[in-house]
Amino acid sequence: MGETGREEYKIQSFDSETQKLLKTALKDPSSVDLDKVANIIVDQSLKDCVFSKEAGRICYTIIQAESKQVGQSVFRRSLLNRLQQEYKDREDLRTRSLQAWICYVTFICNIFDYLRVNNMPMMALVNPVYDCLFRLAQPDSLRKEEEVDCLVLQLHRIGEQLEKMNSQRMDELFSLLRDGFLLQEGLSSLSQLLLLEIIEFRAADWKMTDAAQKYYYSEVTD
Amino acid sequence: MAARQRSPHGAETASPQSAPRWCQGRKRGADGKRRRQSQDGGAARDESSGRAADGRLGSFTTPEGPGPLSRCSDWAAAVEEDEMRTNVNKEIARYRRKLLINEFSRERRSSSGSSDSKESTAPVELETDEVVLMRRQKQINYGKNTIAYDRYIKEVPRCHRIPGVHPRTPNKFKKYSRRSWDQQIKLWKVALHSWDPPTEEGCDLQEISPVDLGEMETESVGSHSTESQTSCQDNDDTCSGTPTKVRHIDYQAEGEFDLEACLSEPLKDFNTVS
């Protein structure tokens, strides 16, 4: 696989033993313990936010490889089981470690983004993803910049898709965000900025307008 | 829909590690390795002898219920269900296309203009009920998810199959009664047993009998499958006799090998059938 592979899948953070295991999983999935591989990937996603942002890609590749090689979905099943387990305990996770919680949300959204079933997103993940985003829109989470940042990042990446799957929940979510922006106490200026930007982004049909680009992302020259 | 996805209740009752109920009874476990009979508390005892924990016959492989989705608050199972559904939809589209193209080319060939020269071009009614198709697909998957099937397709490529001799997967898109369909599936799976790998018992008689049984089986399957497509109900008694015997012997082989039983009993049944 070489350097490009490592870059692409962002597996540098693993020790060399594990990197070898992952590479084998990608090339010859039936020869490895796929349940173990799934758990390794999930564990790492909860620790390493850089990895969790793109972990969907490596998961997708392993799933395709396994399907092609033996026509099975052992890896996918283990992955989803573990994902579901963490989802059930997400409140505890958040209490234990805010960082791990943020990593989890990033991970599950990335999985939703990448893992398709016959070119359709996984229906089973739609409501759980929404649930996570709704949690991030709660007052105690809005007061934390890292959580607001996570929330708007996910909406940028998968908001449009998510809305297609269930627009009513998206409406409800943005209702919360508007209220949060307007009424929430203890919101940092950065958080307010992030919220305003995502509200505009969605209002522009999930597209970046020139005006918004200029306002939020361009350097002030004067 | 809301109940399915939002409540973790379902997931709480089953540990993430245990296979969904409909996975029980496969010849191969989730890791792809062939299951020994003793594993999973007799889960491998599928169609043959025992009853499953909930009192249903092991051969009753089709989960009945309000519908596939409402029972799955297990993400992995829900995704597999979705995948099967979309695959089935793709297949039915392809099958319809195939039928249309056949019709089209037949019309072209018999261009004499006589409208009553066509043998069976009356529009065939297909099975389109999703619940039925999903159930049938699951049954087919059970049969295909076996080492026997793997060996079969390796040994006999589709182009070399001889109709009536080599087992053929029942066509889930054709209209059949429930009994007829279930019977076809049973016979098909029985026929596939001819390609079971030899057991580790090292009994070389085992080498012979699969071949013998194979010949006898497929003969009977051949005659049965044509019949089953019309009126399997009539043959139900005789049909159901043979498969049970063969399966029983299959599992017997894991323990003591009873050659007498292998060679004599099926022969008796075959005689009554033919």
CSV table of C-alpha atoms in Angstrom, one decimal:
chain,number,residue,atom,x,y,z
A,1,MET,CA,0.0,0.0,0.0
A,2,GLY,CA,2.8,2.4,0.8
A,3,GLU,CA,2.7,6.0,2.0
A,4,THR,CA,-0.3,7.0,-0.1
A,5,GLY,CA,-2.4,4.2,1.4
A,6,ARG,CA,-1.4,5.2,4.9
A,7,GLU,CA,-2.2,8.8,4.2
A,8,GLU,CA,-5.5,7.9,2.6
A,9,TYR,CA,-6.7,5.8,5.4
A,10,LYS,CA,-5.0,7.8,8.1
A,11,ILE,CA,-3.7,4.8,9.9
A,12,GLN,CA,-0.4,6.3,10.9
A,13,SER,CA,-1.7,6.6,14.4
A,14,PHE,CA,-1.7,2.8,14.8
A,15,ASP,CA,1.3,0.8,15.9
A,16,SER,CA,3.0,-1.1,13.1
A,17,GLU,CA,1.5,-4.4,14.1
A,18,THR,CA,-2.0,-3.1,13.8
A,19,GLN,CA,-1.2,-1.3,10.6
A,20,LYS,CA,-0.2,-4.6,9.1
A,21,LEU,CA,-3.4,-6.1,10.3
A,22,LEU,CA,-5.5,-3.4,8.7
A,23,LYS,CA,-3.6,-3.6,5.4
A,24,THR,CA,-4.2,-7.4,5.3
A,25,ALA,CA,-7.9,-6.8,6.1
A,26,LEU,CA,-8.1,-4.5,3.1
A,27,LYS,CA,-6.5,-7.0,0.8
A,28,ASP,CA,-7.5,-10.4,2.1
A,29,PRO,CA,-10.3,-9.9,4.6
A,30,SER,CA,-11.2,-13.6,5.0
A,31,SER,CA,-7.8,-14.3,6.4
A,32,VAL,CA,-8.2,-12.0,9.4
A,33,ASP,CA,-10.4,-11.9,12.4
A,34,LEU,CA,-12.8,-9.2,11.1
A,35,ASP,CA,-14.6,-8.8,14.4
A,36,LYS,CA,-11.3,-7.9,16.0
A,37,VAL,CA,-10.5,-5.5,13.2
A,38,ALA,CA,-13.9,-3.8,13.6
A,39,ASN,CA,-13.3,-3.3,17.3
A,40,ILE,CA,-9.8,-1.9,16.7
A,41,ILE,CA,-11.2,0.6,14.3
A,42,VAL,CA,-14.0,1.7,16.6
A,43,ASP,CA,-11.7,1.9,19.6
A,44,GLN,CA,-9.3,4.1,17.7
A,45,SER,CA,-12.1,6.3,16.4
A,46,LEU,CA,-13.1,7.1,19.9
A,47,LYS,CA,-9.6,8.2,20.7
A,48,ASP,CA,-8.3,9.9,17.6
A,49,CYS,CA,-10.5,12.6,16.0
A,50,VAL,CA,-8.4,12.8,12.9
A,51,PHE,CA,-8.9,9.1,12.3
A,52,SER,CA,-12.6,9.2,13.0
A,53,LYS,CA,-13.1,11.9,10.4
A,54,GLU,CA,-12.2,9.6,7.6
A,55,ALA,CA,-12.6,6.1,9.2
A,56,GLY,CA,-15.6,5.5,7.0
A,57,ARG,CA,-13.4,5.1,4.0
A,58,ILE,CA,-11.4,2.3,5.4
A,59,CYS,CA,-14.5,0.6,6.6
A,60,TYR,CA,-16.1,0.9,3.3
A,61,THR,CA,-13.2,-0.7,1.6
A,62,ILE,CA,-13.0,-3.6,3.9
A,63,ILE,CA,-16.7,-4.2,3.5
A,64,GLN,CA,-16.4,-4.2,-0.3
A,65,ALA,CA,-13.4,-6.5,-0.2
A,66,GLU,CA,-15.1,-9.0,2.1
A,67,SER,CA,-18.2,-9.0,0.0
A,68,LYS,CA,-16.3,-9.5,-3.2
A,69,GLN,CA,-14.0,-12.2,-1.7
A,70,VAL,CA,-16.5,-14.3,0.2
A,71,GLY,CA,-19.8,-12.7,-0.2
A,72,GLN,CA,-20.2,-12.1,3.5
A,73,SER,CA,-20.6,-9.1,5.8
A,74,VAL,CA,-19.0,-10.2,9.0
A,75,PHE,CA,-17.0,-7.0,9.3
A,76,ARG,CA,-20.0,-4.8,8.7
A,77,ARG,CA,-22.1,-6.7,11.2
A,78,SER,CA,-19.4,-6.3,13.9
A,79,LEU,CA,-18.9,-2.7,13.1
A,80,LEU,CA,-22.6,-1.9,13.3
A,81,ASN,CA,-23.1,-3.9,16.5
A,82,ARG,CA,-20.3,-2.0,18.1
A,83,LEU,CA,-21.5,1.3,16.8
A,84,GLN,CA,-24.9,0.5,18.2
A,85,GLN,CA,-23.5,-0.5,21.5
A,86,GLU,CA,-21.7,2.8,21.9
A,87,TYR,CA,-24.8,4.7,20.8
A,88,LYS,CA,-26.8,3.1,23.6
A,89,ASP,CA,-24.3,4.3,26.1
A,90,ARG,CA,-23.6,7.6,24.5
A,91,GLU,CA,-24.8,9.6,27.5
A,92,ASP,CA,-22.3,7.8,29.7
A,93,LEU,CA,-19.7,8.3,27.1
A,94,ARG,CA,-20.2,12.0,27.1
A,95,THR,CA,-20.0,12.1,30.8
A,96,ARG,CA,-16.8,10.1,30.9
A,97,SER,CA,-15.1,11.9,28.1
A,98,LEU,CA,-16.3,14.8,26.0
A,99,GLN,CA,-13.6,14.2,23.5
A,100,ALA,CA,-14.6,10.5,23.0
A,101,TRP,CA,-18.2,11.6,22.6
A,102,ILE,CA,-17.2,14.1,19.9
A,103,CYS,CA,-15.1,11.5,18.2
A,104,TYR,CA,-18.0,9.1,18.3
A,105,VAL,CA,-20.4,11.5,16.6
A,106,THR,CA,-17.8,12.3,14.0
A,107,PHE,CA,-17.3,8.6,13.4
A,108,ILE,CA,-20.9,7.7,13.1
A,109,CYS,CA,-21.6,10.5,10.7
A,110,ASN,CA,-18.7,9.5,8.6
A,111,ILE,CA,-19.9,6.0,8.5
A,112,PHE,CA,-23.3,7.2,7.4
A,113,ASP,CA,-21.6,9.3,4.7
A,114,TYR,CA,-19.5,6.5,3.3
A,115,LEU,CA,-21.3,3.2,3.9
A,116,ARG,CA,-24.0,2.7,1.4
A,117,VAL,CA,-26.2,-0.2,0.6
A,118,ASN,CA,-26.8,-0.5,-3.1
A,119,ASN,CA,-26.1,3.2,-3.4
A,120,MET,CA,-28.6,4.1,-0.7
A,121,PRO,CA,-27.5,5.4,2.7
A,122,MET,CA,-28.1,3.1,5.6
A,123,MET,CA,-31.7,3.8,6.8
A,124,ALA,CA,-30.9,2.2,10.2
A,125,LEU,CA,-28.5,5.0,11.0
A,126,VAL,CA,-30.7,8.0,10.1
A,127,ASN,CA,-32.5,8.4,13.4
A,128,PRO,CA,-29.4,7.5,15.5
A,129,VAL,CA,-27.4,10.2,13.7
A,130,TYR,CA,-30.2,12.7,14.3
A,131,ASP,CA,-30.3,11.7,17.9
A,132,CYS,CA,-26.7,12.5,18.3
A,133,LEU,CA,-27.0,15.9,16.6
A,134,PHE,CA,-30.0,16.7,18.7
A,135,ARG,CA,-27.9,15.9,21.8
A,136,LEU,CA,-25.3,18.3,20.5
A,137,ALA,CA,-28.0,21.0,20.2
A,138,GLN,CA,-28.9,20.8,23.8
A,139,PRO,CA,-28.1,23.8,26.0
A,140,ASP,CA,-25.3,22.1,28.0
A,141,SER,CA,-23.6,21.1,24.7
A,142,LEU,CA,-24.1,24.5,23.0
A,143,ARG,CA,-22.1,26.0,25.8
A,144,LYS,CA,-19.1,24.0,24.8
A,145,GLU,CA,-17.3,25.2,21.7
A,146,GLU,CA,-15.9,21.8,20.8
A,147,GLU,CA,-19.4,20.4,20.6
A,148,VAL,CA,-20.8,23.2,18.6
A,149,ASP,CA,-17.9,22.9,16.2
A,150,CYS,CA,-18.6,19.2,15.9
A,151,LEU,CA,-22.2,19.8,15.3
A,152,VAL,CA,-21.7,22.3,12.4
A,153,LEU,CA,-19.0,20.2,10.9
A,154,GLN,CA,-21.3,17.2,10.6
A,155,LEU,CA,-24.1,19.3,9.2
A,156,HIS,CA,-21.8,20.6,6.6
A,157,ARG,CA,-20.8,17.1,5.6
A,158,ILE,CA,-24.0,15.2,5.8
A,159,GLY,CA,-26.8,17.7,6.4
A,160,GLU,CA,-28.1,17.6,2.9
A,161,GLN,CA,-28.3,13.8,2.8
A,162,LEU,CA,-29.8,13.6,6.2
A,163,GLU,CA,-32.5,16.1,5.3
A,164,LYS,CA,-33.5,14.1,2.3
A,165,MET,CA,-34.0,11.0,4.5
A,166,ASN,CA,-36.1,12.9,7.0
A,167,SER,CA,-36.8,16.6,6.6
A,168,GLN,CA,-39.1,16.9,9.5
A,169,ARG,CA,-36.3,16.1,12.0
A,170,MET,CA,-34.0,18.5,10.3
A,171,ASP,CA,-36.6,21.2,10.7
A,172,GLU,CA,-36.9,20.4,14.3
A,173,LEU,CA,-33.1,20.4,14.7
A,174,PHE,CA,-32.8,23.8,13.1
A,175,SER,CA,-35.5,25.2,15.3
A,176,LEU,CA,-33.4,24.3,18.2
A,177,LEU,CA,-30.3,25.8,16.6
A,178,ARG,CA,-32.2,29.1,16.0
A,179,ASP,CA,-33.4,29.2,19.6
A,180,GLY,CA,-29.9,28.3,20.7
A,181,PHE,CA,-28.3,31.1,18.7
A,182,LEU,CA,-30.9,33.6,19.9
A,183,LEU,CA,-31.6,32.7,23.5
A,184,GLN,CA,-28.8,30.5,24.8
A,185,GLU,CA,-26.8,32.0,27.6
A,186,GLY,CA,-23.1,31.2,27.9
A,187,LEU,CA,-22.6,30.9,24.2
A,188,SER,CA,-19.1,32.0,23.1
A,189,SER,CA,-18.8,34.4,20.2
A,190,LEU,CA,-17.2,31.7,18.1
A,191,SER,CA,-20.2,29.4,18.8
A,192,GLN,CA,-22.6,32.1,17.8
A,193,LEU,CA,-20.7,32.5,14.6
A,194,LEU,CA,-20.7,28.8,13.8
A,195,LEU,CA,-24.4,28.6,14.4
A,196,LEU,CA,-25.2,31.6,12.3
A,197,GLU,CA,-23.1,30.2,9.5
A,198,ILE,CA,-24.8,26.8,9.5
A,199,ILE,CA,-28.2,28.4,9.6
A,200,GLU,CA,-27.4,30.5,6.6
A,201,PHE,CA,-25.8,27.5,4.9
A,202,ARG,CA,-29.0,25.4,5.1
A,203,ALA,CA,-31.1,28.4,4.1
A,204,ALA,CA,-29.1,28.5,1.0
A,205,ASP,CA,-30.0,24.9,0.3
A,206,TRP,CA,-26.8,23.5,1.8
A,207,LYS,CA,-24.6,25.6,-0.5
A,208,MET,CA,-22.0,28.1,0.1
A,209,THR,CA,-23.0,31.5,-1.4
A,210,ASP,CA,-20.4,34.0,-2.4
A,211,ALA,CA,-21.6,36.4,0.2
A,212,ALA,CA,-21.3,33.8,3.0
A,213,GLN,CA,-17.9,32.7,1.7
A,214,LYS,CA,-16.7,36.3,1.8
A,215,TYR,CA,-18.1,37.0,5.2
A,216,TYR,CA,-17.1,33.8,7.1
A,217,TYR,CA,-14.1,32.5,5.3
A,218,SER,CA,-12.2,35.3,3.6
A,219,GLU,CA,-9.5,37.2,5.3
A,220,VAL,CA,-10.4,40.8,6.1
A,221,THR,CA,-8.2,42.8,3.9
A,222,ASP,CA,-8.9,46.4,5.1
B,1,MET,CA,-40.5,3.3,11.6
B,2,ALA,CA,-39.9,5.4,14.7
B,3,ALA,CA,-40.2,2.5,17.0
B,4,ARG,CA,-37.7,0.5,15.0
B,5,GLN,CA,-34.9,2.9,15.1
B,6,ARG,CA,-35.2,4.9,18.2
B,7,SER,CA,-35.7,2.3,20.9
B,8,PRO,CA,-32.7,0.3,21.9
B,9,HIS,CA,-35.0,-2.2,23.7
B,10,GLY,CA,-34.5,-4.8,21.1
B,11,ALA,CA,-30.8,-4.5,21.1
B,12,GLU,CA,-30.7,-4.8,24.9
B,13,THR,CA,-32.4,-8.2,24.9
B,14,ALA,CA,-29.9,-9.7,22.5
B,15,SER,CA,-26.2,-9.2,23.1
B,16,PRO,CA,-24.5,-7.7,20.1
B,17,GLN,CA,-22.4,-10.8,19.8
B,18,SER,CA,-25.2,-13.3,19.3
B,19,ALA,CA,-26.4,-14.1,15.8
B,20,PRO,CA,-29.8,-12.8,14.9
B,21,ARG,CA,-32.4,-15.6,15.2
B,22,TRP,CA,-32.8,-16.2,11.5
B,23,CYS,CA,-29.1,-16.9,11.3
B,24,GLN,CA,-29.4,-20.1,13.3
B,25,GLY,CA,-29.3,-23.4,11.5
B,26,ARG,CA,-26.8,-22.4,8.8
B,27,LYS,CA,-24.1,-24.8,7.9
B,28,ARG,CA,-21.6,-22.1,8.3
B,29,GLY,CA,-21.3,-19.7,11.1
B,30,ALA,CA,-20.9,-16.0,10.7
B,31,ASP,CA,-17.2,-16.4,10.5
B,32,GLY,CA,-17.6,-18.5,7.4
B,33,LYS,CA,-16.3,-21.6,9.0
B,34,ARG,CA,-18.5,-24.7,8.9
B,35,ARG,CA,-20.4,-25.2,12.1
B,36,ARG,CA,-20.0,-28.4,14.0
B,37,GLN,CA,-23.3,-29.9,15.0
B,38,SER,CA,-22.5,-29.3,18.7
B,39,GLN,CA,-22.0,-25.6,18.4
B,40,ASP,CA,-24.5,-23.0,19.6
B,41,GLY,CA,-26.6,-25.5,21.5
B,42,GLY,CA,-27.7,-27.4,18.5
B,43,ALA,CA,-28.3,-24.5,16.3
B,44,ALA,CA,-26.9,-26.5,13.5
B,45,ARG,CA,-29.7,-29.0,13.9
B,46,ASP,CA,-31.8,-27.0,11.5
B,47,GLU,CA,-34.2,-28.8,9.4
B,48,SER,CA,-33.6,-32.4,10.5
B,49,SER,CA,-34.6,-33.4,13.9
B,50,GLY,CA,-35.1,-30.9,16.7
B,51,ARG,CA,-37.4,-28.1,17.3
B,52,ALA,CA,-36.0,-24.7,17.9
B,53,ALA,CA,-36.2,-23.1,21.3
B,54,ASP,CA,-39.5,-21.4,20.5
B,55,GLY,CA,-41.2,-24.7,19.7
B,56,ARG,CA,-41.2,-24.3,15.9
B,57,LEU,CA,-39.8,-27.0,13.6
B,58,GLY,CA,-36.2,-26.3,12.7
B,59,SER,CA,-37.3,-26.5,9.1
B,60,PHE,CA,-39.6,-23.6,9.6
B,61,THR,CA,-37.0,-21.1,8.5
B,62,THR,CA,-39.2,-18.3,7.6
B,63,PRO,CA,-39.8,-15.7,10.3
B,64,GLU,CA,-43.4,-14.7,10.3
B,65,GLY,CA,-44.5,-11.5,11.9
B,66,PRO,CA,-45.9,-8.1,11.4
B,67,GLY,CA,-43.1,-7.4,8.9
B,68,PRO,CA,-39.4,-7.6,8.6
B,69,LEU,CA,-38.5,-4.1,9.6
B,70,SER,CA,-40.5,-3.7,12.8
B,71,ARG,CA,-38.7,-6.6,14.4
B,72,CYS,CA,-35.2,-5.2,13.8
B,73,SER,CA,-33.9,-2.7,16.2
B,74,ASP,CA,-30.6,-4.2,15.5
B,75,TRP,CA,-28.7,-2.0,13.1
B,76,ALA,CA,-26.7,-4.8,11.5
B,77,ALA,CA,-29.8,-6.9,10.8
B,78,ALA,CA,-31.7,-3.9,9.6
B,79,VAL,CA,-29.0,-3.1,7.1
B,80,GLU,CA,-28.8,-6.7,5.9
B,81,GLU,CA,-32.6,-6.6,5.4
B,82,ASP,CA,-32.4,-3.4,3.4
B,83,GLU,CA,-29.6,-4.8,1.3
B,84,MET,CA,-31.6,-8.0,0.6
B,85,ARG,CA,-34.6,-5.9,-0.3
B,86,THR,CA,-32.8,-3.7,-2.7
B,87,ASN,CA,-31.1,-6.7,-4.3
B,88,VAL,CA,-34.4,-8.4,-4.7
B,89,ASN,CA,-35.8,-5.3,-6.4
B,90,LYS,CA,-32.9,-5.2,-8.8
B,91,GLU,CA,-33.3,-8.8,-9.6
B,92,ILE,CA,-37.0,-8.6,-10.3
B,93,ALA,CA,-36.4,-5.7,-12.7
B,94,ARG,CA,-33.7,-7.8,-14.4
B,95,TYR,CA,-36.0,-10.8,-14.6
B,96,ARG,CA,-38.8,-8.8,-16.0
B,97,ARG,CA,-36.5,-7.4,-18.6
B,98,LYS,CA,-35.4,-10.9,-19.5
B,99,LEU,CA,-39.0,-12.1,-19.9
B,100,LEU,CA,-39.8,-9.1,-22.1
B,101,ILE,CA,-36.8,-9.6,-24.3
B,102,ASN,CA,-37.6,-13.3,-24.7
B,103,GLU,CA,-41.2,-12.3,-25.6
B,104,PHE,CA,-39.8,-9.8,-28.0
B,105,SER,CA,-37.5,-12.1,-29.8
B,106,ARG,CA,-40.1,-14.8,-30.0
B,107,GLU,CA,-42.5,-12.4,-31.6
B,108,ARG,CA,-39.8,-11.5,-34.1
B,109,ARG,CA,-39.2,-15.1,-35.0
B,110,SER,CA,-42.8,-16.0,-35.5
B,111,SER,CA,-43.4,-13.1,-37.8
B,112,SER,CA,-46.0,-15.0,-39.8
B,113,GLY,CA,-48.6,-12.8,-38.3
B,114,SER,CA,-50.7,-15.5,-36.8
B,115,SER,CA,-51.6,-14.3,-33.4
B,116,ASP,CA,-52.4,-17.7,-32.0
B,117,SER,CA,-49.1,-19.4,-32.9
B,118,LYS,CA,-47.5,-18.6,-29.6
B,119,GLU,CA,-47.2,-21.3,-27.1
B,120,SER,CA,-47.0,-19.7,-23.7
B,121,THR,CA,-46.8,-16.0,-24.2
B,122,ALA,CA,-49.8,-15.3,-22.0
B,123,PRO,CA,-48.5,-12.7,-19.6
B,124,VAL,CA,-47.0,-14.7,-16.8
B,125,GLU,CA,-48.0,-13.4,-13.4
B,126,LEU,CA,-45.0,-12.8,-11.2
B,127,GLU,CA,-44.7,-12.9,-7.5
B,128,THR,CA,-44.2,-9.3,-6.5
B,129,ASP,CA,-45.3,-9.3,-2.8
B,130,GLU,CA,-42.2,-8.0,-1.1
B,131,VAL,CA,-42.8,-10.0,2.1
B,132,VAL,CA,-43.0,-13.2,0.1
B,133,LEU,CA,-40.0,-12.4,-2.0
B,134,MET,CA,-37.9,-11.5,1.1
B,135,ARG,CA,-38.9,-14.7,2.8
B,136,ARG,CA,-38.1,-16.8,-0.3
B,137,GLN,CA,-34.8,-15.0,-0.7
B,138,LYS,CA,-33.9,-15.8,2.9
B,139,GLN,CA,-34.6,-19.5,2.3
B,140,ILE,CA,-32.5,-19.4,-0.8
B,141,ASN,CA,-29.7,-17.7,1.1
B,142,TYR,CA,-29.8,-20.5,3.7
B,143,GLY,CA,-29.2,-23.0,1.0
B,144,LYS,CA,-26.5,-21.1,-0.7
B,145,ASN,CA,-24.7,-20.2,2.5
B,146,THR,CA,-23.4,-23.8,2.7
B,147,ILE,CA,-20.2,-25.5,1.9
B,148,ALA,CA,-22.1,-27.9,-0.2
B,149,TYR,CA,-23.3,-25.2,-2.5
B,150,ASP,CA,-19.8,-23.7,-2.8
B,151,ARG,CA,-18.5,-27.1,-3.8
B,152,TYR,CA,-21.4,-27.6,-6.2
B,153,ILE,CA,-20.9,-24.4,-8.1
B,154,LYS,CA,-17.2,-24.9,-8.3
B,155,GLU,CA,-17.6,-28.4,-9.6
B,156,VAL,CA,-20.5,-27.8,-12.0
B,157,PRO,CA,-20.4,-24.4,-13.8
B,158,ARG,CA,-23.9,-23.2,-14.8
B,159,CYS,CA,-23.3,-23.9,-18.5
B,160,HIS,CA,-22.6,-27.5,-17.7
B,161,ARG,CA,-25.6,-28.2,-15.7
B,162,ILE,CA,-27.9,-30.9,-16.8
B,163,PRO,CA,-31.5,-30.1,-16.1
B,164,GLY,CA,-33.1,-32.8,-14.0
B,165,VAL,CA,-29.7,-34.0,-12.8
B,166,HIS,CA,-28.1,-30.9,-11.3
B,167,PRO,CA,-30.1,-29.0,-8.6
B,168,ARG,CA,-31.4,-25.7,-9.7
B,169,THR,CA,-32.3,-22.8,-7.4
B,170,PRO,CA,-36.1,-22.4,-7.3
B,171,ASN,CA,-37.3,-19.3,-9.1
B,172,LYS,CA,-38.6,-16.9,-6.5
B,173,PHE,CA,-40.4,-14.7,-9.0
B,174,LYS,CA,-42.8,-17.4,-10.2
B,175,LYS,CA,-46.1,-17.8,-8.6
B,176,TYR,CA,-46.3,-20.8,-6.4
B,177,SER,CA,-48.4,-21.8,-3.4
B,178,ARG,CA,-46.6,-21.6,-0.1
B,179,ARG,CA,-46.5,-25.4,0.2
B,180,SER,CA,-45.2,-25.8,-3.3
B,181,TRP,CA,-42.5,-23.3,-2.8
B,182,ASP,CA,-41.4,-24.8,0.6
B,183,GLN,CA,-41.3,-28.2,-1.0
B,184,GLN,CA,-39.1,-27.0,-3.8
B,185,ILE,CA,-36.7,-25.5,-1.4
B,186,LYS,CA,-36.6,-28.6,0.7
B,187,LEU,CA,-35.8,-30.8,-2.3
B,188,TRP,CA,-33.3,-28.4,-3.6
B,189,LYS,CA,-31.4,-28.4,-0.4
B,190,VAL,CA,-31.6,-32.1,-0.1
B,191,ALA,CA,-30.1,-32.4,-3.6
B,192,LEU,CA,-27.3,-30.0,-2.6
B,193,HIS,CA,-26.3,-32.4,0.1
B,194,SER,CA,-24.7,-34.5,-2.5
B,195,TRP,CA,-21.9,-32.0,-2.5
B,196,ASP,CA,-21.3,-32.1,1.2
B,197,PRO,CA,-17.7,-32.4,2.0
B,198,PRO,CA,-16.6,-35.8,3.4
B,199,THR,CA,-16.6,-35.9,7.2
B,200,GLU,CA,-13.5,-36.3,9.2
B,201,GLU,CA,-14.6,-39.8,10.3
B,202,GLY,CA,-12.4,-41.1,7.6
B,203,CYS,CA,-14.9,-43.7,6.7
B,204,ASP,CA,-14.3,-44.4,3.1
B,205,LEU,CA,-17.7,-45.9,2.7
B,206,GLN,CA,-18.8,-42.3,3.1
B,207,GLU,CA,-17.1,-41.6,-0.2
B,208,ILE,CA,-19.3,-44.0,-2.0
B,209,SER,CA,-22.7,-43.3,-0.5
B,210,PRO,CA,-22.9,-39.6,-1.4
B,211,VAL,CA,-22.4,-40.6,-5.0
B,212,ASP,CA,-25.0,-43.3,-4.8
B,213,LEU,CA,-27.4,-41.2,-3.0
B,214,GLY,CA,-26.6,-38.4,-5.4
B,215,GLU,CA,-27.7,-40.4,-8.3
B,216,MET,CA,-30.8,-41.6,-6.7
B,217,GLU,CA,-31.6,-38.3,-5.2
B,218,THR,CA,-31.3,-36.3,-8.3
B,219,GLU,CA,-33.4,-38.8,-10.2
B,220,SER,CA,-36.1,-38.4,-7.7
B,221,VAL,CA,-35.6,-34.6,-7.5
B,222,GLY,CA,-35.8,-34.5,-11.2
B,223,SER,CA,-39.1,-36.1,-11.4
B,224,HIS,CA,-40.3,-34.3,-8.3
B,225,SER,CA,-39.3,-30.9,-9.4
B,226,THR,CA,-41.2,-31.1,-12.6
B,227,GLU,CA,-44.2,-32.3,-10.6
B,228,SER,CA,-43.8,-29.9,-7.9
B,229,GLN,CA,-44.2,-27.1,-10.3
B,230,THR,CA,-47.6,-28.2,-11.0
B,231,SER,CA,-49.2,-30.1,-8.1
B,232,CYS,CA,-46.8,-30.8,-5.4
B,233,GLN,CA,-49.6,-31.3,-2.9
B,234,ASP,CA,-50.3,-34.7,-4.4
B,235,ASN,CA,-46.8,-35.8,-3.8
B,236,ASP,CA,-46.4,-34.3,-0.4
B,237,ASP,CA,-46.4,-37.6,1.5
B,238,THR,CA,-43.9,-39.3,-0.7
B,239,CYS,CA,-41.9,-36.2,-1.2
B,240,SER,CA,-41.5,-35.5,2.4
B,241,GLY,CA,-40.4,-39.0,3.2
B,242,THR,CA,-37.3,-39.0,1.2
B,243,PRO,CA,-35.7,-35.8,2.3
B,244,THR,CA,-36.1,-36.5,5.9
B,245,LYS,CA,-34.4,-39.9,5.5
B,246,VAL,CA,-31.5,-38.4,3.6
B,247,ARG,CA,-31.0,-35.7,6.1
B,248,HIS,CA,-31.2,-38.0,9.0
B,249,ILE,CA,-28.5,-40.2,7.5
B,250,ASP,CA,-26.4,-37.1,6.9
B,251,TYR,CA,-26.3,-36.4,10.5
B,252,GLN,CA,-26.0,-40.0,11.5
B,253,ALA,CA,-22.8,-40.0,9.6
B,254,GLU,CA,-21.3,-37.6,12.0
B,255,GLY,CA,-21.6,-40.3,14.6
B,256,GLU,CA,-21.9,-44.0,13.8
B,257,PHE,CA,-22.1,-44.8,10.2
B,258,ASP,CA,-25.0,-47.0,9.3
B,259,LEU,CA,-24.5,-48.2,5.8
B,260,GLU,CA,-27.6,-50.4,5.8
B,261,ALA,CA,-29.7,-47.4,6.5
B,262,CYS,CA,-28.1,-45.4,3.8
B,263,LEU,CA,-28.5,-47.9,1.1
B,264,SER,CA,-31.7,-49.7,2.0
B,265,GLU,CA,-34.2,-47.1,3.3
B,266,PRO,CA,-34.0,-44.5,0.5
B,267,LEU,CA,-34.2,-47.3,-2.0
B,268,LYS,CA,-37.5,-48.4,-0.4
B,269,ASP,CA,-38.9,-45.0,-0.7
B,270,PHE,CA,-37.7,-44.5,-4.2
B,271,ASN,CA,-39.5,-47.7,-5.3
B,272,THR,CA,-42.8,-46.5,-3.9
B,273,VAL,CA,-42.4,-43.2,-5.6
B,274,SER,CA,-41.5,-44.4,-9.1
